[in-house]
Amino acid sequence: MQTIKYTFQPHGDERGQLISLEEFKDIPFRIKRVYYMYDTLADVVRGHHAHKSLEQILICIHGSCRIRLDNGTEKKVVSLEKPYEGLYVANNMWREMFDFSPDAVLMVLASEVYDESDYIRDYDEFLKFVNAQK
Ligand code: T46
């Protein structure tokens, strides 16, 4: 399974670093929503769902965490530990976020506004959904 990890170009100077992300330029979709999670406990696993159509870019802007991706056939774990790295997570992809460092801030850029009906929260239902698309 191929995963797409973006490396964003910082505008660094003697004052420090700045990263700017523009839709359709740095991010491959229109950004309709931004959310972020922090204070996640070390033994917590978040996610446990897939999306029917939502696309996202996950950026651990502080600290580190790991993301497990599962397309119904293959699984892969990706580490996010740099504020200039972004993991693309397509639709039809089961995801779990875990191993959060105490200082982790995981920011997500999303292609759609929040819509509970886009979630598949049952793993067997997810497998049926992806297999029906083949
Ligand atoms: C995803 C992963 C990476 C909202 O009201 N609006 C929002 O935009 C979001 C994302 C969540 N919520 C509410 C819904 C729940 O009551 O916040 C609560 C926690 O959401 P959830 O349990 O879905 O959070 P995670 O961390 O399991 O998953 C989130 C996103 O929901 C999901 O789309 O791909 O992060």
mmCIF file of N, CA and C and ligand atoms in Angstrom:
data_model
loop_
_atom_site.group_PDB
_atom_site.id
_atom_site.type_symbol
_atom_site.label_atom_id
_atom_site.label_comp_id
_atom_site.label_asym_id
_atom_site.label_seq_id
_atom_site.Cartn_x
_atom_site.Cartn_y
_atom_site.Cartn_z
ATOM 1 N N MET A 1 0.859 -1.204 0.000
ATOM 2 C CA MET A 1 0.000 0.000 0.000
ATOM 3 C C MET A 1 0.883 1.237 0.000
ATOM 4 N N GLN A 2 0.617 2.120 -0.920
ATOM 5 C CA GLN A 2 1.391 3.367 -0.984
ATOM 6 C C GLN A 2 0.749 4.425 -0.105
ATOM 7 N N THR A 3 1.577 5.137 0.645
ATOM 8 C CA THR A 3 1.043 6.265 1.410
ATOM 9 C C THR A 3 1.707 7.530 0.884
ATOM 10 N N ILE A 4 0.968 8.627 0.941
ATOM 11 C CA ILE A 4 1.515 9.899 0.437
ATOM 12 C C ILE A 4 1.817 10.786 1.624
ATOM 13 N N LYS A 5 3.114 11.074 1.794
ATOM 14 C CA LYS A 5 3.532 11.983 2.855
ATOM 15 C C LYS A 5 4.112 13.228 2.178
ATOM 16 N N TYR A 6 3.520 14.353 2.455
ATOM 17 C CA TYR A 6 4.005 15.610 1.883
ATOM 18 C C TYR A 6 5.089 16.189 2.784
ATOM 19 N N THR A 7 6.089 16.804 2.177
ATOM 20 C CA THR A 7 7.070 17.592 2.928
ATOM 21 C C THR A 7 6.858 19.046 2.513
ATOM 22 N N PHE A 8 6.354 19.841 3.434
ATOM 23 C CA PHE A 8 6.066 21.243 3.129
ATOM 24 C C PHE A 8 7.342 22.071 3.263
ATOM 25 N N GLN A 9 7.432 23.101 2.436
ATOM 26 C CA GLN A 9 8.637 23.924 2.415
ATOM 27 C C GLN A 9 8.501 25.076 3.406
ATOM 28 N N PRO A 10 9.309 25.089 4.477
ATOM 29 C CA PRO A 10 9.186 26.214 5.417
ATOM 30 C C PRO A 10 9.817 27.483 4.856
ATOM 31 N N HIS A 11 9.254 28.622 5.240
ATOM 32 C CA HIS A 11 9.862 29.918 4.927
ATOM 33 C C HIS A 11 10.725 30.277 6.135
ATOM 34 N N GLY A 12 11.913 29.742 6.160
ATOM 35 C CA GLY A 12 12.764 29.951 7.332
ATOM 36 C C GLY A 12 13.633 31.185 7.175
ATOM 37 N N ASP A 13 13.849 31.869 8.269
ATOM 38 C CA ASP A 13 14.852 32.932 8.310
ATOM 39 C C ASP A 13 15.411 32.990 9.724
ATOM 40 N N GLU A 14 16.150 34.031 10.038
ATOM 41 C CA GLU A 14 16.837 34.081 11.337
ATOM 42 C C GLU A 14 15.851 34.118 12.516
ATOM 43 N N ARG A 15 14.549 34.377 12.219
ATOM 44 C CA ARG A 15 13.563 34.440 13.307
ATOM 45 C C ARG A 15 12.947 33.080 13.619
ATOM 46 N N GLY A 16 13.093 32.139 12.669
ATOM 47 C CA GLY A 16 12.480 30.819 12.853
ATOM 48 C C GLY A 16 11.798 30.358 11.582
ATOM 49 N N GLN A 17 10.795 29.480 11.732
ATOM 50 C CA GLN A 17 10.164 28.843 10.573
ATOM 51 C C GLN A 17 8.694 29.233 10.453
ATOM 52 N N LEU A 18 8.215 29.273 9.234
ATOM 53 C CA LEU A 18 6.792 29.537 8.981
ATOM 54 C C LEU A 18 6.373 28.645 7.826
ATOM 55 N N ILE A 19 5.266 27.938 8.008
ATOM 56 C CA ILE A 19 4.745 27.110 6.914
ATOM 57 C C ILE A 19 3.366 27.617 6.539
ATOM 58 N N SER A 20 3.163 27.794 5.240
ATOM 59 C CA SER A 20 1.885 28.257 4.710
ATOM 60 C C SER A 20 1.317 27.149 3.825
ATOM 61 N N LEU A 21 0.033 26.855 3.980
ATOM 62 C CA LEU A 21 -0.588 25.784 3.188
ATOM 63 C C LEU A 21 -1.805 26.339 2.457
ATOM 64 N N GLU A 22 -1.778 26.265 1.140
ATOM 65 C CA GLU A 22 -2.884 26.780 0.338
ATOM 66 C C GLU A 22 -3.587 25.630 -0.371
ATOM 67 N N GLU A 23 -4.920 25.738 -0.434
ATOM 68 C CA GLU A 23 -5.698 24.706 -1.121
ATOM 69 C C GLU A 23 -5.344 24.681 -2.600
ATOM 70 N N PHE A 24 -5.313 23.488 -3.158
ATOM 71 C CA PHE A 24 -4.980 23.203 -4.560
ATOM 72 C C PHE A 24 -3.535 23.512 -4.933
ATOM 73 N N LYS A 25 -2.768 24.127 -4.019
ATOM 74 C CA LYS A 25 -1.362 24.383 -4.304
ATOM 75 C C LYS A 25 -0.511 23.420 -3.466
ATOM 76 N N ASP A 26 -0.616 23.563 -2.152
ATOM 77 C CA ASP A 26 0.121 22.658 -1.260
ATOM 78 C C ASP A 26 -0.750 21.474 -0.838
ATOM 79 N N ILE A 27 -2.063 21.690 -0.849
ATOM 80 C CA ILE A 27 -3.038 20.691 -0.398
ATOM 81 C C ILE A 27 -3.905 20.337 -1.611
ATOM 82 N N PRO A 28 -4.110 19.017 -1.890
ATOM 83 C CA PRO A 28 -4.743 18.648 -3.162
ATOM 84 C C PRO A 28 -6.270 18.758 -3.191
ATOM 85 N N PHE A 29 -6.859 19.514 -2.256
ATOM 86 C CA PHE A 29 -8.314 19.668 -2.256
ATOM 87 C C PHE A 29 -8.673 21.013 -1.629
ATOM 88 N N ARG A 30 -9.936 21.406 -1.794
ATOM 89 C CA ARG A 30 -10.424 22.619 -1.126
ATOM 90 C C ARG A 30 -10.501 22.354 0.369
ATOM 91 N N ILE A 31 -9.936 23.227 1.182
ATOM 92 C CA ILE A 31 -9.934 23.021 2.640
ATOM 93 C C ILE A 31 -11.224 23.628 3.206
ATOM 94 N N LYS A 32 -12.124 22.756 3.655
ATOM 95 C CA LYS A 32 -13.396 23.270 4.189
ATOM 96 C C LYS A 32 -13.433 23.272 5.709
ATOM 97 N N ARG A 33 -12.438 22.609 6.319
ATOM 98 C CA ARG A 33 -12.463 22.498 7.787
ATOM 99 C C ARG A 33 -11.062 22.224 8.292
ATOM 100 N N VAL A 34 -10.771 22.803 9.448
ATOM 101 C CA VAL A 34 -9.512 22.511 10.159
ATOM 102 C C VAL A 34 -9.891 22.128 11.585
ATOM 103 N N TYR A 35 -9.330 21.036 12.087
ATOM 104 C CA TYR A 35 -9.514 20.709 13.498
ATOM 105 C C TYR A 35 -8.212 20.135 14.031
ATOM 106 N N TYR A 36 -8.066 20.114 15.324
ATOM 107 C CA TYR A 36 -6.838 19.573 15.903
ATOM 108 C C TYR A 36 -7.133 18.955 17.258
ATOM 109 N N MET A 37 -6.303 18.010 17.626
ATOM 110 C CA MET A 37 -6.468 17.325 18.913
ATOM 111 C C MET A 37 -5.166 17.441 19.703
ATOM 112 N N TYR A 38 -5.319 17.564 21.003
ATOM 113 C CA TYR A 38 -4.159 17.709 21.885
ATOM 114 C C TYR A 38 -4.524 17.123 23.245
ATOM 115 N N ASP A 39 -3.557 17.026 24.147
ATOM 116 C CA ASP A 39 -3.779 16.407 25.471
ATOM 117 C C ASP A 39 -4.283 14.970 25.336
ATOM 118 N N THR A 40 -3.900 14.293 24.265
ATOM 119 C CA THR A 40 -4.317 12.898 24.090
ATOM 120 C C THR A 40 -3.434 12.016 24.988
ATOM 121 N N LEU A 41 -4.047 11.160 25.753
ATOM 122 C CA LEU A 41 -3.280 10.322 26.674
ATOM 123 C C LEU A 41 -2.497 9.265 25.894
ATOM 124 N N ALA A 42 -1.347 8.887 26.461
ATOM 125 C CA ALA A 42 -0.385 8.030 25.746
ATOM 126 C C ALA A 42 -0.989 6.690 25.333
ATOM 127 N N ASP A 43 -1.891 6.137 26.139
ATOM 128 C CA ASP A 43 -2.418 4.804 25.821
ATOM 129 C C ASP A 43 -3.732 4.856 25.030
ATOM 130 N N VAL A 44 -4.089 6.030 24.571
ATOM 131 C CA VAL A 44 -5.356 6.200 23.841
ATOM 132 C C VAL A 44 -5.158 5.916 22.349
ATOM 133 N N VAL A 45 -6.131 5.220 21.768
ATOM 134 C CA VAL A 45 -6.164 5.049 20.312
ATOM 135 C C VAL A 45 -7.420 5.756 19.810
ATOM 136 N N ARG A 46 -7.235 6.760 18.968
ATOM 137 C CA ARG A 46 -8.368 7.515 18.408
ATOM 138 C C ARG A 46 -8.679 6.984 17.011
ATOM 139 N N GLY A 47 -9.749 7.480 16.431
ATOM 140 C CA GLY A 47 -10.104 7.078 15.080
ATOM 141 C C GLY A 47 -11.028 5.869 15.117
ATOM 142 N N HIS A 48 -10.534 4.727 14.622
ATOM 143 C CA HIS A 48 -11.350 3.510 14.496
ATOM 144 C C HIS A 48 -12.534 3.771 13.571
ATOM 145 N N HIS A 49 -12.263 4.366 12.452
ATOM 146 C CA HIS A 49 -13.332 4.590 11.472
ATOM 147 C C HIS A 49 -12.730 4.882 10.102
ATOM 148 N N ALA A 50 -13.597 4.887 9.103
ATOM 149 C CA ALA A 50 -13.214 5.307 7.751
ATOM 150 C C ALA A 50 -14.222 6.362 7.312
ATOM 151 N N HIS A 51 -13.935 6.987 6.180
ATOM 152 C CA HIS A 51 -14.865 7.965 5.612
ATOM 153 C C HIS A 51 -15.236 7.550 4.194
ATOM 154 N N LYS A 52 -16.495 7.760 3.855
ATOM 155 C CA LYS A 52 -16.952 7.388 2.508
ATOM 156 C C LYS A 52 -16.387 8.331 1.459
ATOM 157 N N SER A 53 -16.295 9.618 1.776
ATOM 158 C CA SER A 53 -15.785 10.537 0.750
ATOM 159 C C SER A 53 -14.770 11.561 1.244
ATOM 160 N N LEU A 54 -14.632 11.732 2.533
ATOM 161 C CA LEU A 54 -13.724 12.768 3.071
ATOM 162 C C LEU A 54 -12.255 12.466 2.763
ATOM 163 N N GLU A 55 -11.532 13.509 2.341
ATOM 164 C CA GLU A 55 -10.072 13.431 2.195
ATOM 165 C C GLU A 55 -9.455 14.362 3.233
ATOM 166 N N GLN A 56 -8.294 13.976 3.746
ATOM 167 C CA GLN A 56 -7.682 14.782 4.788
ATOM 168 C C GLN A 56 -6.160 14.773 4.678
ATOM 169 N N ILE A 57 -5.554 15.798 5.278
ATOM 170 C CA ILE A 57 -4.100 15.819 5.486
ATOM 171 C C ILE A 57 -3.881 15.952 6.987
ATOM 172 N N LEU A 58 -3.110 15.022 7.558
ATOM 173 C CA LEU A 58 -2.818 15.029 8.990
ATOM 174 C C LEU A 58 -1.407 15.581 9.199
ATOM 175 N N ILE A 59 -1.289 16.558 10.079
ATOM 176 C CA ILE A 59 0.018 17.165 10.365
ATOM 177 C C ILE A 59 0.199 17.199 11.884
ATOM 178 N N CYS A 60 1.239 16.562 12.380
ATOM 179 C CA CYS A 60 1.520 16.637 13.812
ATOM 180 C C CYS A 60 2.387 17.887 14.011
ATOM 181 N N ILE A 61 1.737 19.000 14.283
ATOM 182 C CA ILE A 61 2.458 20.275 14.297
ATOM 183 C C ILE A 61 3.326 20.437 15.544
ATOM 184 N N HIS A 62 3.112 19.581 16.544
ATOM 185 C CA HIS A 62 3.975 19.576 17.734
ATOM 186 C C HIS A 62 3.981 18.173 18.307
ATOM 187 N N GLY A 63 5.142 17.698 18.758
ATOM 188 C CA GLY A 63 5.223 16.356 19.317
ATOM 189 C C GLY A 63 5.156 15.302 18.217
ATOM 190 N N SER A 64 4.661 14.126 18.579
ATOM 191 C CA SER A 64 4.639 13.023 17.614
ATOM 192 C C SER A 64 3.454 12.086 17.882
ATOM 193 N N CYS A 65 3.106 11.348 16.864
ATOM 194 C CA CYS A 65 2.097 10.296 17.000
ATOM 195 C C CYS A 65 2.262 9.345 15.826
ATOM 196 N N ARG A 66 1.511 8.252 15.847
ATOM 197 C CA ARG A 66 1.569 7.307 14.726
ATOM 198 C C ARG A 66 0.152 7.066 14.210
ATOM 199 N N ILE A 67 0.100 6.780 12.915
ATOM 200 C CA ILE A 67 -1.193 6.587 12.256
ATOM 201 C C ILE A 67 -1.188 5.206 11.607
ATOM 202 N N ARG A 68 -2.202 4.411 11.904
ATOM 203 C CA ARG A 68 -2.367 3.129 11.229
ATOM 204 C C ARG A 68 -3.410 3.300 10.139
ATOM 205 N N LEU A 69 -3.014 2.979 8.902
ATOM 206 C CA LEU A 69 -3.943 3.063 7.777
ATOM 207 C C LEU A 69 -4.227 1.654 7.276
ATOM 208 N N ASP A 70 -5.465 1.429 6.872
ATOM 209 C CA ASP A 70 -5.896 0.096 6.457
ATOM 210 C C ASP A 70 -6.900 0.291 5.319
ATOM 211 N N ASN A 71 -6.535 -0.215 4.124
ATOM 212 C CA ASN A 71 -7.443 -0.029 2.977
ATOM 213 C C ASN A 71 -8.371 -1.228 2.778
ATOM 214 N N GLY A 72 -8.395 -2.126 3.766
ATOM 215 C CA GLY A 72 -9.254 -3.304 3.670
ATOM 216 C C GLY A 72 -8.492 -4.516 3.179
ATOM 217 N N THR A 73 -7.309 -4.275 2.602
ATOM 218 C CA THR A 73 -6.463 -5.358 2.106
ATOM 219 C C THR A 73 -5.105 -5.322 2.797
ATOM 220 N N GLU A 74 -4.560 -4.103 2.908
ATOM 221 C CA GLU A 74 -3.237 -3.930 3.513
ATOM 222 C C GLU A 74 -3.297 -2.902 4.625
ATOM 223 N N LYS A 75 -2.337 -3.016 5.546
ATOM 224 C CA LYS A 75 -2.225 -2.049 6.641
ATOM 225 C C LYS A 75 -0.832 -1.451 6.631
ATOM 226 N N LYS A 76 -0.737 -0.208 7.071
ATOM 227 C CA LYS A 76 0.569 0.433 7.164
ATOM 228 C C LYS A 76 0.546 1.403 8.335
ATOM 229 N N VAL A 77 1.679 1.500 9.041
ATOM 230 C CA VAL A 77 1.800 2.473 10.135
ATOM 231 C C VAL A 77 2.773 3.559 9.704
ATOM 232 N N VAL A 78 2.361 4.805 9.880
ATOM 233 C CA VAL A 78 3.186 5.957 9.498
ATOM 234 C C VAL A 78 3.411 6.806 10.739
ATOM 235 N N SER A 79 4.658 7.220 10.957
ATOM 236 C CA SER A 79 4.972 8.116 12.077
ATOM 237 C C SER A 79 4.900 9.557 11.610
ATOM 238 N N LEU A 80 4.313 10.401 12.441
ATOM 239 C CA LEU A 80 4.301 11.839 12.172
ATOM 240 C C LEU A 80 5.027 12.513 13.322
ATOM 241 N N GLU A 81 6.135 13.163 13.014
ATOM 242 C CA GLU A 81 6.937 13.749 14.094
ATOM 243 C C GLU A 81 7.583 15.068 13.715
ATOM 244 N N LYS A 82 7.225 15.577 12.531
ATOM 245 C CA LYS A 82 7.789 16.861 12.088
ATOM 246 C C LYS A 82 6.646 17.791 11.699
ATOM 247 N N PRO A 83 6.737 19.068 12.073
ATOM 248 C CA PRO A 83 5.642 19.990 11.743
ATOM 249 C C PRO A 83 5.549 20.325 10.257
ATOM 250 N N TYR A 84 6.549 19.889 9.485
ATOM 251 C CA TYR A 84 6.530 20.158 8.037
ATOM 252 C C TYR A 84 6.138 18.919 7.232
ATOM 253 N N GLU A 85 5.639 17.866 7.908
ATOM 254 C CA GLU A 85 5.211 16.670 7.190
ATOM 255 C C GLU A 85 3.700 16.525 7.259
ATOM 256 N N GLY A 86 3.092 16.156 6.149
ATOM 257 C CA GLY A 86 1.641 15.960 6.125
ATOM 258 C C GLY A 86 1.299 14.619 5.502
ATOM 259 N N LEU A 87 0.468 13.852 6.179
ATOM 260 C CA LEU A 87 0.058 12.536 5.662
ATOM 261 C C LEU A 87 -1.305 12.670 4.997
ATOM 262 N N TYR A 88 -1.368 12.303 3.728
ATOM 263 C CA TYR A 88 -2.647 12.314 3.016
ATOM 264 C C TYR A 88 -3.431 11.050 3.389
ATOM 265 N N VAL A 89 -4.667 11.236 3.797
ATOM 266 C CA VAL A 89 -5.535 10.095 4.101
ATOM 267 C C VAL A 89 -6.768 10.187 3.208
ATOM 268 N N ALA A 90 -6.846 9.259 2.290
ATOM 269 C CA ALA A 90 -7.939 9.265 1.314
ATOM 270 C C ALA A 90 -9.227 8.749 1.951
ATOM 271 N N ASN A 91 -10.305 8.848 1.217
ATOM 272 C CA ASN A 91 -11.548 8.209 1.636
ATOM 273 C C ASN A 91 -11.362 6.679 1.576
ATOM 274 N N ASN A 92 -12.327 5.945 2.097
ATOM 275 C CA ASN A 92 -12.268 4.468 2.087
ATOM 276 C C ASN A 92 -11.009 3.923 2.751
ATOM 277 N N MET A 93 -10.564 4.572 3.778
ATOM 278 C CA MET A 93 -9.338 4.156 4.469
ATOM 279 C C MET A 93 -9.617 4.135 5.975
ATOM 280 N N TRP A 94 -9.527 2.953 6.565
ATOM 281 C CA TRP A 94 -9.679 2.846 8.020
ATOM 282 C C TRP A 94 -8.464 3.493 8.667
ATOM 283 N N ARG A 95 -8.656 4.314 9.711
ATOM 284 C CA ARG A 95 -7.521 4.972 10.367
ATOM 285 C C ARG A 95 -7.599 4.874 11.881
ATOM 286 N N GLU A 96 -6.437 4.734 12.470
ATOM 287 C CA GLU A 96 -6.302 4.763 13.938
ATOM 288 C C GLU A 96 -5.092 5.623 14.258
ATOM 289 N N MET A 97 -5.233 6.509 15.248
ATOM 290 C CA MET A 97 -4.132 7.381 15.657
ATOM 291 C C MET A 97 -3.729 6.975 17.068
ATOM 292 N N PHE A 98 -2.449 6.762 17.290
ATOM 293 C CA PHE A 98 -2.003 6.240 18.586
ATOM 294 C C PHE A 98 -0.569 6.688 18.871
ATOM 295 N N ASP A 99 -0.065 6.264 20.026
ATOM 296 C CA ASP A 99 1.311 6.625 20.448
ATOM 297 C C ASP A 99 1.522 8.135 20.453
ATOM 298 N N PHE A 100 0.559 8.861 20.975
ATOM 299 C CA PHE A 100 0.696 10.322 21.049
ATOM 300 C C PHE A 100 1.721 10.677 22.132
ATOM 301 N N SER A 101 2.669 11.530 21.815
ATOM 302 C CA SER A 101 3.554 12.061 22.850
ATOM 303 C C SER A 101 2.736 13.041 23.691
ATOM 304 N N PRO A 102 3.147 13.298 24.949
ATOM 305 C CA PRO A 102 2.333 14.163 25.822
ATOM 306 C C PRO A 102 2.115 15.560 25.236
ATOM 307 N N ASP A 103 3.056 16.015 24.394
ATOM 308 C CA ASP A 103 2.968 17.369 23.832
ATOM 309 C C ASP A 103 2.390 17.380 22.411
ATOM 310 N N ALA A 104 1.827 16.244 21.972
ATOM 311 C CA ALA A 104 1.395 16.152 20.566
ATOM 312 C C ALA A 104 0.177 17.026 20.274
ATOM 313 N N VAL A 105 0.271 17.733 19.156
ATOM 314 C CA VAL A 105 -0.884 18.457 18.616
ATOM 315 C C VAL A 105 -1.044 17.961 17.183
ATOM 316 N N LEU A 106 -2.121 17.225 16.939
ATOM 317 C CA LEU A 106 -2.369 16.682 15.598
ATOM 318 C C LEU A 106 -3.428 17.541 14.920
ATOM 319 N N MET A 107 -2.990 18.231 13.858
ATOM 320 C CA MET A 107 -3.899 19.112 13.121
ATOM 321 C C MET A 107 -4.352 18.402 11.846
ATOM 322 N N VAL A 108 -5.611 18.592 11.502
ATOM 323 C CA VAL A 108 -6.173 17.925 10.324
ATOM 324 C C VAL A 108 -6.829 18.954 9.409
ATOM 325 N N LEU A 109 -6.447 18.905 8.129
ATOM 326 C CA LEU A 109 -7.085 19.726 7.099
ATOM 327 C C LEU A 109 -8.042 18.810 6.354
ATOM 328 N N ALA A 110 -9.298 19.209 6.258
ATOM 329 C CA ALA A 110 -10.325 18.306 5.733
ATOM 330 C C ALA A 110 -11.024 18.911 4.517
ATOM 331 N N SER A 111 -11.405 18.035 3.599
ATOM 332 C CA SER A 111 -12.017 18.487 2.343
ATOM 333 C C SER A 111 -13.509 18.794 2.474
ATOM 334 N N GLU A 112 -14.094 18.410 3.619
ATOM 335 C CA GLU A 112 -15.539 18.627 3.807
ATOM 336 C C GLU A 112 -15.812 19.091 5.228
ATOM 337 N N VAL A 113 -16.939 19.694 5.428
ATOM 338 C CA VAL A 113 -17.373 20.048 6.777
ATOM 339 C C VAL A 113 -17.754 18.751 7.508
ATOM 340 N N TYR A 114 -17.931 18.870 8.800
ATOM 341 C CA TYR A 114 -18.236 17.688 9.624
ATOM 342 C C TYR A 114 -19.587 17.103 9.224
ATOM 343 N N ASP A 115 -19.593 15.794 8.979
ATOM 344 C CA ASP A 115 -20.828 15.124 8.562
ATOM 345 C C ASP A 115 -20.800 13.687 9.093
ATOM 346 N N GLU A 116 -21.551 13.440 10.126
ATOM 347 C CA GLU A 116 -21.519 12.109 10.766
ATOM 348 C C GLU A 116 -21.924 11.010 9.789
ATOM 349 N N SER A 117 -22.751 11.335 8.787
ATOM 350 C CA SER A 117 -23.209 10.284 7.859
ATOM 351 C C SER A 117 -22.096 9.825 6.911
ATOM 352 N N ASP A 118 -20.965 10.537 6.897
ATOM 353 C CA ASP A 118 -19.835 10.134 6.058
ATOM 354 C C ASP A 118 -18.945 9.097 6.756
ATOM 355 N N TYR A 119 -19.175 8.893 8.066
ATOM 356 C CA TYR A 119 -18.326 7.975 8.838
ATOM 357 C C TYR A 119 -18.790 6.531 8.676
ATOM 358 N N ILE A 120 -17.816 5.612 8.604
ATOM 359 C CA ILE A 120 -18.108 4.180 8.773
ATOM 360 C C ILE A 120 -17.360 3.775 10.041
ATOM 361 N N ARG A 121 -18.116 3.490 11.096
ATOM 362 C CA ARG A 121 -17.472 3.236 12.398
ATOM 363 C C ARG A 121 -17.421 1.753 12.756
ATOM 364 N N ASP A 122 -17.971 0.923 11.873
ATOM 365 C CA ASP A 122 -17.952 -0.519 12.121
ATOM 366 C C ASP A 122 -17.004 -1.167 11.101
ATOM 367 N N TYR A 123 -16.025 -1.950 11.591
ATOM 368 C CA TYR A 123 -14.977 -2.472 10.700
ATOM 369 C C TYR A 123 -15.535 -3.432 9.641
ATOM 370 N N ASP A 124 -16.491 -4.285 10.029
ATOM 371 C CA ASP A 124 -17.067 -5.220 9.048
ATOM 372 C C ASP A 124 -17.849 -4.465 7.971
ATOM 373 N N GLU A 125 -18.525 -3.411 8.400
ATOM 374 C CA GLU A 125 -19.245 -2.577 7.430
ATOM 375 C C GLU A 125 -18.256 -1.911 6.466
ATOM 376 N N PHE A 126 -17.115 -1.481 7.008
ATOM 377 C CA PHE A 126 -16.058 -0.876 6.177
ATOM 378 C C PHE A 126 -15.575 -1.869 5.116
ATOM 379 N N LEU A 127 -15.313 -3.128 5.543
ATOM 380 C CA LEU A 127 -14.831 -4.132 4.585
ATOM 381 C C LEU A 127 -15.868 -4.365 3.491
ATOM 382 N N LYS A 128 -17.141 -4.430 3.871
ATOM 383 C CA LYS A 128 -18.207 -4.611 2.871
ATOM 384 C C LYS A 128 -18.234 -3.431 1.909
ATOM 385 N N PHE A 129 -18.090 -2.222 2.461
ATOM 386 C CA PHE A 129 -18.146 -0.997 1.656
ATOM 387 C C PHE A 129 -17.009 -0.967 0.636
ATOM 388 N N VAL A 130 -15.771 -1.244 1.069
ATOM 389 C CA VAL A 130 -14.639 -1.176 0.123
ATOM 390 C C VAL A 130 -14.689 -2.324 -0.885
ATOM 391 N N ASN A 131 -15.126 -3.494 -0.435
ATOM 392 C CA ASN A 131 -15.177 -4.621 -1.376
ATOM 393 C C ASN A 131 -16.254 -4.411 -2.434
ATOM 394 N N ALA A 132 -17.332 -3.706 -2.073
ATOM 395 C CA ALA A 132 -18.407 -3.424 -3.026
ATOM 396 C C ALA A 132 -17.949 -2.454 -4.110
ATOM 397 N N GLN A 133 -16.887 -1.697 -3.845
ATOM 398 C CA GLN A 133 -16.392 -0.713 -4.817
ATOM 399 C C GLN A 133 -15.409 -1.326 -5.811
ATOM 400 N N LYS A 134 -15.008 -2.599 -5.565
ATOM 401 C CA LYS A 134 -13.985 -3.210 -6.431
ATOM 402 C C LYS A 134 -14.596 -3.704 -7.729
HETATM 403 C C1 T46 B 1 -10.657 11.538 11.430
HETATM 404 C C2 T46 B 1 -9.607 11.535 12.473
HETATM 405 C C3 T46 B 1 -8.228 11.736 11.925
HETATM 406 C C4 T46 B 1 -17.080 17.633 15.697
HETATM 407 O O1 T46 B 1 -18.080 18.100 16.270
HETATM 408 N N1 T46 B 1 -16.600 18.246 14.593
HETATM 409 C C5 T46 B 1 -15.489 17.776 13.931
HETATM 410 O O2 T46 B 1 -15.084 18.371 12.927
HETATM 411 C C6 T46 B 1 -14.848 16.600 14.440
HETATM 412 C C7 T46 B 1 -13.628 16.045 13.737
HETATM 413 C C8 T46 B 1 -15.357 16.006 15.560
HETATM 414 N N2 T46 B 1 -16.443 16.519 16.175
HETATM 415 C C9 T46 B 1 -16.934 15.892 17.409
HETATM 416 C C10 T46 B 1 -17.534 14.513 17.224
HETATM 417 C C11 T46 B 1 -17.196 13.809 18.531
HETATM 418 O O3 T46 B 1 -18.203 14.102 19.480
HETATM 419 O O4 T46 B 1 -15.812 15.715 18.284
HETATM 420 C C12 T46 B 1 -15.914 14.494 18.987
HETATM 421 C C13 T46 B 1 -14.662 13.637 18.756
HETATM 422 O O5 T46 B 1 -14.643 13.190 17.386
HETATM 423 P P1 T46 B 1 -14.123 11.729 16.959
HETATM 424 O O6 T46 B 1 -14.390 10.772 18.033
HETATM 425 O O7 T46 B 1 -14.669 11.428 15.600
HETATM 426 O O8 T46 B 1 -12.539 12.004 16.873
HETATM 427 P P2 T46 B 1 -11.389 11.050 16.347
HETATM 428 O O9 T46 B 1 -10.116 11.609 16.858
HETATM 429 O O10 T46 B 1 -11.676 9.619 16.627
HETATM 430 O O11 T46 B 1 -11.415 11.209 14.723
HETATM 431 C C14 T46 B 1 -11.144 12.463 14.123
HETATM 432 C C15 T46 B 1 -12.165 12.780 13.022
HETATM 433 O O12 T46 B 1 -13.491 12.671 13.554
HETATM 434 C C16 T46 B 1 -12.045 11.870 11.831
HETATM 435 O O13 T46 B 1 -12.768 12.417 10.742
HETATM 436 O O14 T46 B 1 -10.415 11.135 10.308
HETATM 437 O O15 T46 B 1 -9.834 12.457 13.553
#
